[in-house]
Every structure is written in structure tokens, then in C-alpha cells.
mmCIF file with all atom_site columns, N, CA and C in Angstrom:
data_model
loop_
_atom_site.group_PDB
_atom_site.id
_atom_site.type_symbol
_atom_site.label_atom_id
_atom_site.label_alt_id
_atom_site.label_comp_id
_atom_site.label_asym_id
_atom_site.label_entity_id
_atom_site.label_seq_id
_atom_site.pdbx_PDB_ins_code
_atom_site.Cartn_x
_atom_site.Cartn_y
_atom_site.Cartn_z
_atom_site.occupancy
_atom_site.B_iso_or_equiv
_atom_site.pdbx_formal_charge
_atom_site.auth_seq_id
_atom_site.auth_comp_id
_atom_site.auth_asym_id
_atom_site.auth_atom_id
_atom_site.pdbx_PDB_model_num
ATOM 1   N N  . UNK C 1 1  ? -91.040  -169.410 46.686 1.00 0.00 ? 1  UNK C N  1
ATOM 2   C CA . UNK C 1 1  ? -92.263  -170.029 46.241 1.00 0.00 ? 1  UNK C CA 1
ATOM 3   C C  . UNK C 1 1  ? -92.514  -169.653 44.785 1.00 0.00 ? 1  UNK C C  1
ATOM 4   N N  . UNK C 1 2  ? -92.864  -170.630 43.974 1.00 0.00 ? 2  UNK C N  1
ATOM 5   C CA . UNK C 1 2  ? -93.070  -170.359 42.553 1.00 0.00 ? 2  UNK C CA 1
ATOM 6   C C  . UNK C 1 2  ? -94.494  -169.885 42.280 1.00 0.00 ? 2  UNK C C  1
ATOM 7   N N  . UNK C 1 3  ? -94.635  -169.165 41.196 1.00 0.00 ? 3  UNK C N  1
ATOM 8   C CA . UNK C 1 3  ? -95.952  -168.659 40.793 1.00 0.00 ? 3  UNK C CA 1
ATOM 9   C C  . UNK C 1 3  ? -96.789  -169.804 40.235 1.00 0.00 ? 3  UNK C C  1
ATOM 10  N N  . UNK C 1 4  ? -98.078  -169.715 40.403 1.00 0.00 ? 4  UNK C N  1
ATOM 11  C CA . UNK C 1 4  ? -98.981  -170.742 39.898 1.00 0.00 ? 4  UNK C CA 1
ATOM 12  C C  . UNK C 1 4  ? -99.130  -170.572 38.392 1.00 0.00 ? 4  UNK C C  1
ATOM 13  N N  . UNK C 1 5  ? -98.900  -171.654 37.662 1.00 0.00 ? 5  UNK C N  1
ATOM 14  C CA . UNK C 1 5  ? -99.024  -171.627 36.207 1.00 0.00 ? 5  UNK C CA 1
ATOM 15  C C  . UNK C 1 5  ? -100.502 -171.649 35.833 1.00 0.00 ? 5  UNK C C  1
ATOM 16  N N  . UNK C 1 6  ? -100.908 -170.714 34.997 1.00 0.00 ? 6  UNK C N  1
ATOM 17  C CA . UNK C 1 6  ? -102.321 -170.559 34.654 1.00 0.00 ? 6  UNK C CA 1
ATOM 18  C C  . UNK C 1 6  ? -102.633 -170.890 33.201 1.00 0.00 ? 6  UNK C C  1
ATOM 19  N N  . UNK C 1 7  ? -101.610 -170.991 32.353 1.00 0.00 ? 7  UNK C N  1
ATOM 20  C CA . UNK C 1 7  ? -101.810 -171.215 30.925 1.00 0.00 ? 7  UNK C CA 1
ATOM 21  C C  . UNK C 1 7  ? -100.773 -172.210 30.397 1.00 0.00 ? 7  UNK C C  1
ATOM 22  N N  . UNK C 1 8  ? -101.008 -172.714 29.195 1.00 0.00 ? 8  UNK C N  1
ATOM 23  C CA . UNK C 1 8  ? -100.004 -173.485 28.473 1.00 0.00 ? 8  UNK C CA 1
ATOM 24  C C  . UNK C 1 8  ? -99.813  -172.839 27.109 1.00 0.00 ? 8  UNK C C  1
ATOM 25  N N  . UNK C 1 9  ? -98.645  -173.054 26.530 1.00 0.00 ? 9  UNK C N  1
ATOM 26  C CA . UNK C 1 9  ? -98.361  -172.513 25.208 1.00 0.00 ? 9  UNK C CA 1
ATOM 27  C C  . UNK C 1 9  ? -97.260  -173.309 24.540 1.00 0.00 ? 9  UNK C C  1
ATOM 28  N N  . UNK C 1 10 ? -97.192  -173.230 23.227 1.00 0.00 ? 10 UNK C N  1
ATOM 29  C CA . UNK C 1 10 ? -96.178  -173.953 22.466 1.00 0.00 ? 10 UNK C CA 1
ATOM 30  C C  . UNK C 1 10 ? -94.999  -173.028 22.196 1.00 0.00 ? 10 UNK C C  1
ATOM 31  N N  . UNK C 1 11 ? -93.803  -173.527 22.529 1.00 0.00 ? 11 UNK C N  1
ATOM 32  C CA . UNK C 1 11 ? -92.556  -172.808 22.271 1.00 0.00 ? 11 UNK C CA 1
ATOM 33  C C  . UNK C 1 11 ? -91.814  -173.555 21.173 1.00 0.00 ? 11 UNK C C  1
ATOM 34  N N  . UNK C 1 12 ? -91.385  -172.819 20.157 1.00 0.00 ? 12 UNK C N  1
ATOM 35  C CA . UNK C 1 12 ? -90.586  -173.407 19.087 1.00 0.00 ? 12 UNK C CA 1
ATOM 36  C C  . UNK C 1 12 ? -89.132  -173.415 19.546 1.00 0.00 ? 12 UNK C C  1
ATOM 37  N N  . UNK C 1 13 ? -88.505  -174.589 19.529 1.00 0.00 ? 13 UNK C N  1
ATOM 38  C CA . UNK C 1 13 ? -87.096  -174.732 19.880 1.00 0.00 ? 13 UNK C CA 1
ATOM 39  C C  . UNK C 1 13 ? -86.349  -175.302 18.680 1.00 0.00 ? 13 UNK C C  1
ATOM 40  N N  . UNK C 1 14 ? -85.052  -175.431 18.798 1.00 0.00 ? 14 UNK C N  1
ATOM 41  C CA . UNK C 1 14 ? -84.281  -175.998 17.685 1.00 0.00 ? 14 UNK C CA 1
ATOM 42  C C  . UNK C 1 14 ? -84.584  -177.481 17.496 1.00 0.00 ? 14 UNK C C  1
ATOM 43  N N  . UNK C 1 15 ? -85.141  -178.129 18.523 1.00 0.00 ? 15 UNK C N  1
ATOM 44  C CA . UNK C 1 15 ? -85.480  -179.551 18.442 1.00 0.00 ? 15 UNK C CA 1
ATOM 45  C C  . UNK C 1 15 ? -86.950  -179.793 18.118 1.00 0.00 ? 15 UNK C C  1
ATOM 46  N N  . UNK C 1 16 ? -87.701  -178.748 17.864 1.00 0.00 ? 16 UNK C N  1
ATOM 47  C CA . UNK C 1 16 ? -89.123  -178.901 17.565 1.00 0.00 ? 16 UNK C CA 1
ATOM 48  C C  . UNK C 1 16 ? -89.976  -178.081 18.516 1.00 0.00 ? 16 UNK C C  1
ATOM 49  N N  . UNK C 1 17 ? -91.253  -178.435 18.581 1.00 0.00 ? 17 UNK C N  1
ATOM 50  C CA . UNK C 1 17 ? -92.186  -177.695 19.425 1.00 0.00 ? 17 UNK C CA 1
ATOM 51  C C  . UNK C 1 17 ? -92.347  -178.372 20.780 1.00 0.00 ? 17 UNK C C  1
ATOM 52  N N  . UNK C 1 18 ? -92.494  -177.553 21.833 1.00 0.00 ? 18 UNK C N  1
ATOM 53  C CA . UNK C 1 18 ? -92.719  -178.055 23.190 1.00 0.00 ? 18 UNK C CA 1
ATOM 54  C C  . UNK C 1 18 ? -93.879  -177.283 23.801 1.00 0.00 ? 18 UNK C C  1
ATOM 55  N N  . UNK C 1 19 ? -94.783  -177.988 24.473 1.00 0.00 ? 19 UNK C N  1
ATOM 56  C CA . UNK C 1 19 ? -95.869  -177.314 25.195 1.00 0.00 ? 19 UNK C CA 1
ATOM 57  C C  . UNK C 1 19 ? -95.392  -177.111 26.629 1.00 0.00 ? 19 UNK C C  1
ATOM 58  N N  . UNK C 1 20 ? -95.395  -175.847 27.072 1.00 0.00 ? 20 UNK C N  1
ATOM 59  C CA . UNK C 1 20 ? -94.913  -175.488 28.400 1.00 0.00 ? 20 UNK C CA 1
ATOM 60  C C  . UNK C 1 20 ? -96.002  -174.791 29.195 1.00 0.00 ? 20 UNK C C  1
ATOM 61  N N  . UNK C 1 21 ? -95.902  -174.890 30.518 1.00 0.00 ? 21 UNK C N  1
ATOM 62  C CA . UNK C 1 21 ? -96.823  -174.181 31.398 1.00 0.00 ? 21 UNK C CA 1
ATOM 63  C C  . UNK C 1 21 ? -96.304  -172.767 31.622 1.00 0.00 ? 21 UNK C C  1
ATOM 64  N N  . UNK C 1 22 ? -97.230  -171.791 31.678 1.00 0.00 ? 22 UNK C N  1
ATOM 65  C CA . UNK C 1 22 ? -96.874  -170.377 31.763 1.00 0.00 ? 22 UNK C CA 1
ATOM 66  C C  . UNK C 1 22 ? -97.696  -169.675 32.830 1.00 0.00 ? 22 UNK C C  1
ATOM 67  N N  . UNK C 1 23 ? -97.189  -168.541 33.279 1.00 0.00 ? 23 UNK C N  1
ATOM 68  C CA . UNK C 1 23 ? -98.031  -167.591 34.003 1.00 0.00 ? 23 UNK C CA 1
ATOM 69  C C  . UNK C 1 23 ? -97.782  -166.207 33.409 1.00 0.00 ? 23 UNK C C  1
ATOM 70  N N  . UNK C 1 24 ? -98.708  -165.312 33.664 1.00 0.00 ? 24 UNK C N  1
ATOM 71  C CA . UNK C 1 24 ? -98.720  -164.019 33.005 1.00 0.00 ? 24 UNK C CA 1
ATOM 72  C C  . UNK C 1 24 ? -98.284  -162.900 33.938 1.00 0.00 ? 24 UNK C C  1
ATOM 73  N N  . UNK C 1 25 ? -97.531  -161.942 33.379 1.00 0.00 ? 25 UNK C N  1
ATOM 74  C CA . UNK C 1 25 ? -97.261  -160.679 34.055 1.00 0.00 ? 25 UNK C CA 1
ATOM 75  C C  . UNK C 1 25 ? -97.799  -159.581 33.141 1.00 0.00 ? 25 UNK C C  1
ATOM 76  N N  . UNK C 1 26 ? -97.559  -158.337 33.498 1.00 0.00 ? 26 UNK C N  1
ATOM 77  C CA . UNK C 1 26 ? -98.086  -157.224 32.703 1.00 0.00 ? 26 UNK C CA 1
ATOM 78  C C  . UNK C 1 26 ? -97.548  -157.226 31.272 1.00 0.00 ? 26 UNK C C  1
ATOM 79  N N  . UNK C 1 27 ? -96.271  -157.569 31.082 1.00 0.00 ? 27 UNK C N  1
ATOM 80  C CA . UNK C 1 27 ? -95.660  -157.473 29.754 1.00 0.00 ? 27 UNK C CA 1
ATOM 81  C C  . UNK C 1 27 ? -95.136  -158.788 29.195 1.00 0.00 ? 27 UNK C C  1
ATOM 82  N N  . UNK C 1 28 ? -95.219  -159.882 29.958 1.00 0.00 ? 28 UNK C N  1
ATOM 83  C CA . UNK C 1 28 ? -94.616  -161.111 29.455 1.00 0.00 ? 28 UNK C CA 1
ATOM 84  C C  . UNK C 1 28 ? -95.343  -162.369 29.913 1.00 0.00 ? 28 UNK C C  1
ATOM 85  N N  . UNK C 1 29 ? -95.046  -163.457 29.198 1.00 0.00 ? 29 UNK C N  1
ATOM 86  C CA . UNK C 1 29 ? -95.443  -164.799 29.595 1.00 0.00 ? 29 UNK C CA 1
ATOM 87  C C  . UNK C 1 29 ? -94.203  -165.448 30.193 1.00 0.00 ? 29 UNK C C  1
ATOM 88  N N  . UNK C 1 30 ? -94.312  -165.992 31.388 1.00 0.00 ? 30 UNK C N  1
ATOM 89  C CA . UNK C 1 30 ? -93.158  -166.500 32.116 1.00 0.00 ? 30 UNK C CA 1
ATOM 90  C C  . UNK C 1 30 ? -93.242  -168.017 32.230 1.00 0.00 ? 30 UNK C C  1
ATOM 91  N N  . UNK C 1 31 ? -92.141  -168.697 31.863 1.00 0.00 ? 31 UNK C N  1
ATOM 92  C CA . UNK C 1 31 ? -92.037  -170.146 32.002 1.00 0.00 ? 31 UNK C CA 1
ATOM 93  C C  . UNK C 1 31 ? -91.353  -170.479 33.315 1.00 0.00 ? 31 UNK C C  1
ATOM 94  N N  . UNK C 1 32 ? -90.255  -169.808 33.590 1.00 0.00 ? 32 UNK C N  1
ATOM 95  C CA . UNK C 1 32 ? -89.488  -170.057 34.801 1.00 0.00 ? 32 UNK C CA 1
ATOM 96  C C  . UNK C 1 32 ? -88.678  -168.838 35.173 1.00 0.00 ? 32 UNK C C  1
ATOM 97  N N  . UNK C 1 33 ? -87.809  -169.019 36.133 1.00 0.00 ? 33 UNK C N  1
ATOM 98  C CA . UNK C 1 33 ? -87.020  -167.904 36.658 1.00 0.00 ? 33 UNK C CA 1
ATOM 99  C C  . UNK C 1 33 ? -86.188  -167.204 35.587 1.00 0.00 ? 33 UNK C C  1
ATOM 100 N N  . UNK C 1 34 ? -85.677  -167.960 34.635 1.00 0.00 ? 34 UNK C N  1
ATOM 101 C CA . UNK C 1 34 ? -84.799  -167.359 33.625 1.00 0.00 ? 34 UNK C CA 1
ATOM 102 C C  . UNK C 1 34 ? -85.341  -167.492 32.201 1.00 0.00 ? 34 UNK C C  1
ATOM 103 N N  . UNK C 1 35 ? -86.633  -167.708 32.063 1.00 0.00 ? 35 UNK C N  1
ATOM 104 C CA . UNK C 1 35 ? -87.206  -167.852 30.725 1.00 0.00 ? 35 UNK C CA 1
ATOM 105 C C  . UNK C 1 35 ? -88.561  -167.156 30.656 1.00 0.00 ? 35 UNK C C  1
ATOM 106 N N  . UNK C 1 36 ? -88.624  -166.081 29.853 1.00 0.00 ? 36 UNK C N  1
ATOM 107 C CA . UNK C 1 36 ? -89.884  -165.356 29.672 1.00 0.00 ? 36 UNK C CA 1
ATOM 108 C C  . UNK C 1 36 ? -89.953  -164.835 28.245 1.00 0.00 ? 36 UNK C C  1
ATOM 109 N N  . UNK C 1 37 ? -91.185  -164.603 27.785 1.00 0.00 ? 37 UNK C N  1
ATOM 110 C CA . UNK C 1 37 ? -91.441  -164.228 26.405 1.00 0.00 ? 37 UNK C CA 1
ATOM 111 C C  . UNK C 1 37 ? -92.312  -162.982 26.343 1.00 0.00 ? 37 UNK C C  1
ATOM 112 N N  . UNK C 1 38 ? -92.024  -162.116 25.388 1.00 0.00 ? 38 UNK C N  1
ATOM 113 C CA . UNK C 1 38 ? -92.768  -160.875 25.197 1.00 0.00 ? 38 UNK C CA 1
ATOM 114 C C  . UNK C 1 38 ? -94.220  -161.180 24.830 1.00 0.00 ? 38 UNK C C  1
ATOM 115 N N  . UNK C 1 39 ? -95.172  -160.478 25.441 1.00 0.00 ? 39 UNK C N  1
ATOM 116 C CA . UNK C 1 39 ? -96.595  -160.709 25.164 1.00 0.00 ? 39 UNK C CA 1
ATOM 117 C C  . UNK C 1 39 ? -97.015  -160.237 23.781 1.00 0.00 ? 39 UNK C C  1
ATOM 118 N N  . UNK C 1 40 ? -96.335  -159.257 23.224 1.00 0.00 ? 40 UNK C N  1
ATOM 119 C CA . UNK C 1 40 ? -96.727  -158.724 21.916 1.00 0.00 ? 40 UNK C CA 1
ATOM 120 C C  . UNK C 1 40 ? -96.112  -159.491 20.753 1.00 0.00 ? 40 UNK C C  1
ATOM 121 N N  . UNK C 1 41 ? -94.846  -159.907 20.890 1.00 0.00 ? 41 UNK C N  1
ATOM 122 C CA . UNK C 1 41 ? -94.145  -160.532 19.769 1.00 0.00 ? 41 UNK C CA 1
ATOM 123 C C  . UNK C 1 41 ? -93.934  -162.031 19.927 1.00 0.00 ? 41 UNK C C  1
ATOM 124 N N  . UNK C 1 42 ? -93.862  -162.510 21.166 1.00 0.00 ? 42 UNK C N  1
ATOM 125 C CA . UNK C 1 42 ? -93.588  -163.924 21.403 1.00 0.00 ? 42 UNK C CA 1
ATOM 126 C C  . UNK C 1 42 ? -92.110  -164.253 21.475 1.00 0.00 ? 42 UNK C C  1
ATOM 127 N N  . UNK C 1 43 ? -91.239  -163.255 21.226 1.00 0.00 ? 43 UNK C N  1
ATOM 128 C CA . UNK C 1 43 ? -89.802  -163.506 21.289 1.00 0.00 ? 43 UNK C CA 1
ATOM 129 C C  . UNK C 1 43 ? -89.331  -163.562 22.730 1.00 0.00 ? 43 UNK C C  1
ATOM 130 N N  . UNK C 1 44 ? -88.271  -164.322 22.960 1.00 0.00 ? 44 UNK C N  1
ATOM 131 C CA . UNK C 1 44 ? -87.736  -164.487 24.304 1.00 0.00 ? 44 UNK C CA 1
ATOM 132 C C  . UNK C 1 44 ? -87.052  -163.205 24.768 1.00 0.00 ? 44 UNK C C  1
ATOM 133 N N  . UNK C 1 45 ? -87.328  -162.803 26.016 1.00 0.00 ? 45 UNK C N  1
ATOM 134 C CA . UNK C 1 45 ? -86.688  -161.618 26.602 1.00 0.00 ? 45 UNK C CA 1
ATOM 135 C C  . UNK C 1 45 ? -85.198  -161.881 26.774 1.00 0.00 ? 45 UNK C C  1
ATOM 136 N N  . UNK C 1 46 ? -84.375  -160.900 26.423 1.00 0.00 ? 46 UNK C N  1
ATOM 137 C CA . UNK C 1 46 ? -82.935  -160.986 26.634 1.00 0.00 ? 46 UNK C CA 1
ATOM 138 C C  . UNK C 1 46 ? -82.189  -161.715 25.540 1.00 0.00 ? 46 UNK C C  1
ATOM 139 N N  . UNK C 1 47 ? -82.894  -162.360 24.635 1.00 0.00 ? 47 UNK C N  1
ATOM 140 C CA . UNK C 1 47 ? -82.239  -163.099 23.561 1.00 0.00 ? 47 UNK C CA 1
ATOM 141 C C  . UNK C 1 47 ? -83.104  -163.040 22.296 1.00 0.00 ? 47 UNK C C  1
ATOM 142 N N  . UNK C 1 48 ? -83.272  -161.856 21.717 1.00 0.00 ? 48 UNK C N  1
ATOM 143 C CA . UNK C 1 48 ? -84.197  -161.713 20.586 1.00 0.00 ? 48 UNK C CA 1
ATOM 144 C C  . UNK C 1 48 ? -83.770  -162.448 19.321 1.00 0.00 ? 48 UNK C C  1
ATOM 145 N N  . UNK C 1 49 ? -82.487  -162.766 19.184 1.00 0.00 ? 49 UNK C N  1
ATOM 146 C CA . UNK C 1 49 ? -82.009  -163.447 17.982 1.00 0.00 ? 49 UNK C CA 1
ATOM 147 C C  . UNK C 1 49 ? -81.990  -164.962 18.111 1.00 0.00 ? 49 UNK C C  1
ATOM 148 N N  . UNK C 1 50 ? -82.411  -165.467 19.249 1.00 0.00 ? 50 UNK C N  1
ATOM 149 C CA . UNK C 1 50 ? -82.473  -166.918 19.445 1.00 0.00 ? 50 UNK C CA 1
ATOM 150 C C  . UNK C 1 50 ? -83.652  -167.481 18.658 1.00 0.00 ? 50 UNK C C  1
ATOM 151 N N  . UNK C 1 51 ? -83.619  -168.765 18.420 1.00 0.00 ? 51 UNK C N  1
ATOM 152 C CA . UNK C 1 51 ? -84.699  -169.407 17.677 1.00 0.00 ? 51 UNK C CA 1
ATOM 153 C C  . UNK C 1 51 ? -85.924  -169.674 18.532 1.00 0.00 ? 51 UNK C C  1
ATOM 154 N N  . UNK C 1 52 ? -85.762  -169.675 19.846 1.00 0.00 ? 52 UNK C N  1
ATOM 155 C CA . UNK C 1 52 ? -86.904  -169.963 20.721 1.00 0.00 ? 52 UNK C CA 1
ATOM 156 C C  . UNK C 1 52 ? -87.935  -168.848 20.617 1.00 0.00 ? 52 UNK C C  1
ATOM 157 N N  . UNK C 1 53 ? -89.184  -169.252 20.411 1.00 0.00 ? 53 UNK C N  1
ATOM 158 C CA . UNK C 1 53 ? -90.264  -168.281 20.282 1.00 0.00 ? 53 UNK C CA 1
ATOM 159 C C  . UNK C 1 53 ? -91.558  -168.916 20.757 1.00 0.00 ? 53 UNK C C  1
ATOM 160 N N  . UNK C 1 54 ? -92.336  -168.148 21.489 1.00 0.00 ? 54 UNK C N  1
ATOM 161 C CA . UNK C 1 54 ? -93.645  -168.590 21.955 1.00 0.00 ? 54 UNK C CA 1
ATOM 162 C C  . UNK C 1 54 ? -94.679  -168.271 20.880 1.00 0.00 ? 54 UNK C C  1
ATOM 163 N N  . UNK C 1 55 ? -95.455  -169.273 20.499 1.00 0.00 ? 55 UNK C N  1
ATOM 164 C CA . UNK C 1 55 ? -96.538  -169.054 19.539 1.00 0.00 ? 55 UNK C CA 1
ATOM 165 C C  . UNK C 1 55 ? -97.727  -168.491 20.302 1.00 0.00 ? 55 UNK C C  1
ATOM 166 N N  . UNK C 1 56 ? -97.996  -167.216 20.109 1.00 0.00 ? 56 UNK C N  1
ATOM 167 C CA . UNK C 1 56 ? -99.021  -166.526 20.891 1.00 0.00 ? 56 UNK C CA 1
ATOM 168 C C  . UNK C 1 56 ? -100.416 -167.090 20.658 1.00 0.00 ? 56 UNK C C  1
ATOM 169 N N  . UNK C 1 57 ? -100.683 -167.607 19.466 1.00 0.00 ? 57 UNK C N  1
ATOM 170 C CA . UNK C 1 57 ? -102.010 -168.162 19.197 1.00 0.00 ? 57 UNK C CA 1
ATOM 171 C C  . UNK C 1 57 ? -102.202 -169.551 19.809 1.00 0.00 ? 57 UNK C C  1
ATOM 172 N N  . UNK C 1 58 ? -101.150 -170.123 20.406 1.00 0.00 ? 58 UNK C N  1
ATOM 173 C CA . UNK C 1 58 ? -101.255 -171.447 21.031 1.00 0.00 ? 58 UNK C CA 1
ATOM 174 C C  . UNK C 1 58 ? -101.539 -171.369 22.527 1.00 0.00 ? 58 UNK C C  1
ATOM 175 N N  . UNK C 1 59 ? -101.594 -170.180 23.094 1.00 0.00 ? 59 UNK C N  1
ATOM 176 C CA . UNK C 1 59 ? -101.780 -170.025 24.540 1.00 0.00 ? 59 UNK C CA 1
ATOM 177 C C  . UNK C 1 59 ? -103.222 -170.347 24.916 1.00 0.00 ? 59 UNK C C  1
ATOM 178 N N  . UNK C 1 60 ? -103.362 -171.274 25.861 1.00 0.00 ? 60 UNK C N  1
ATOM 179 C CA . UNK C 1 60 ? -104.674 -171.718 26.336 1.00 0.00 ? 60 UNK C CA 1
ATOM 180 C C  . UNK C 1 60 ? -104.681 -171.737 27.858 1.00 0.00 ? 60 UNK C C  1
ATOM 181 N N  . UNK C 1 61 ? -105.800 -171.388 28.488 1.00 0.00 ? 61 UNK C N  1
ATOM 182 C CA . UNK C 1 61 ? -105.878 -171.473 29.952 1.00 0.00 ? 61 UNK C CA 1
ATOM 183 C C  . UNK C 1 61 ? -105.898 -172.929 30.408 1.00 0.00 ? 61 UNK C C  1
ATOM 184 N N  . UNK C 1 62 ? -105.314 -173.170 31.566 1.00 0.00 ? 62 UNK C N  1
ATOM 185 C CA . UNK C 1 62 ? -105.365 -174.496 32.179 1.00 0.00 ? 62 UNK C CA 1
ATOM 186 C C  . UNK C 1 62 ? -106.692 -174.601 32.907 1.00 0.00 ? 62 UNK C C  1
ATOM 187 N N  . UNK C 1 63 ? -107.387 -175.692 32.704 1.00 0.00 ? 63 UNK C N  1
ATOM 188 C CA . UNK C 1 63 ? -108.688 -175.878 33.361 1.00 0.00 ? 63 UNK C CA 1
ATOM 189 C C  . UNK C 1 63 ? -108.481 -176.082 34.850 1.00 0.00 ? 63 UNK C C  1
ATOM 190 N N  . UNK C 1 64 ? -109.161 -175.282 35.641 1.00 0.00 ? 64 UNK C N  1
ATOM 191 C CA . UNK C 1 64 ? -109.093 -175.389 37.097 1.00 0.00 ? 64 UNK C CA 1
ATOM 192 C C  . UNK C 1 64 ? -110.171 -176.354 37.566 1.00 0.00 ? 64 UNK C C  1
ATOM 193 N N  . UNK C 1 65 ? -109.786 -177.309 38.402 1.00 0.00 ? 65 UNK C N  1
ATOM 194 C CA . UNK C 1 65 ? -110.761 -178.290 38.896 1.00 0.00 ? 65 UNK C CA 1
ATOM 195 C C  . UNK C 1 65 ? -110.968 -178.170 40.371 1.00 0.00 ? 65 UNK C C  1
#
């Protein structure tokens, strides 16, 4: 069972910016099973030299209805 996504954020990729759904853990923002970003720096876990980066100031809560 997947975690409920509670926020959205913009990730910079080599093809431009993408808005993705995220959920939060103690130390990271998680997009999926194999994609997560550091909460302090925005860099992707496990691949710090990659171009993918989460813009921390773009994170917004998803409105619950």
C-alpha cells in the first residue's frame, strides 16, 4: 500500500521543471519507492551529483476536501 501524498513540489529535471506529489518523512520528501529528496538541501538521496533537485520553496500542502 502506498503512502498518502500530502504535498506537491517542483523538481528540476534535465527536461525542465515538473510538479510532483510528495509525502514527508523525518529526513526526506518522498516521491515514490525509489525517489526521495533531502529535506535540508533538496538534493536527491543516493545521487547527489545528478541534476534532479527539489525546490524546497515550492512545496505546498494539497488541499484536503
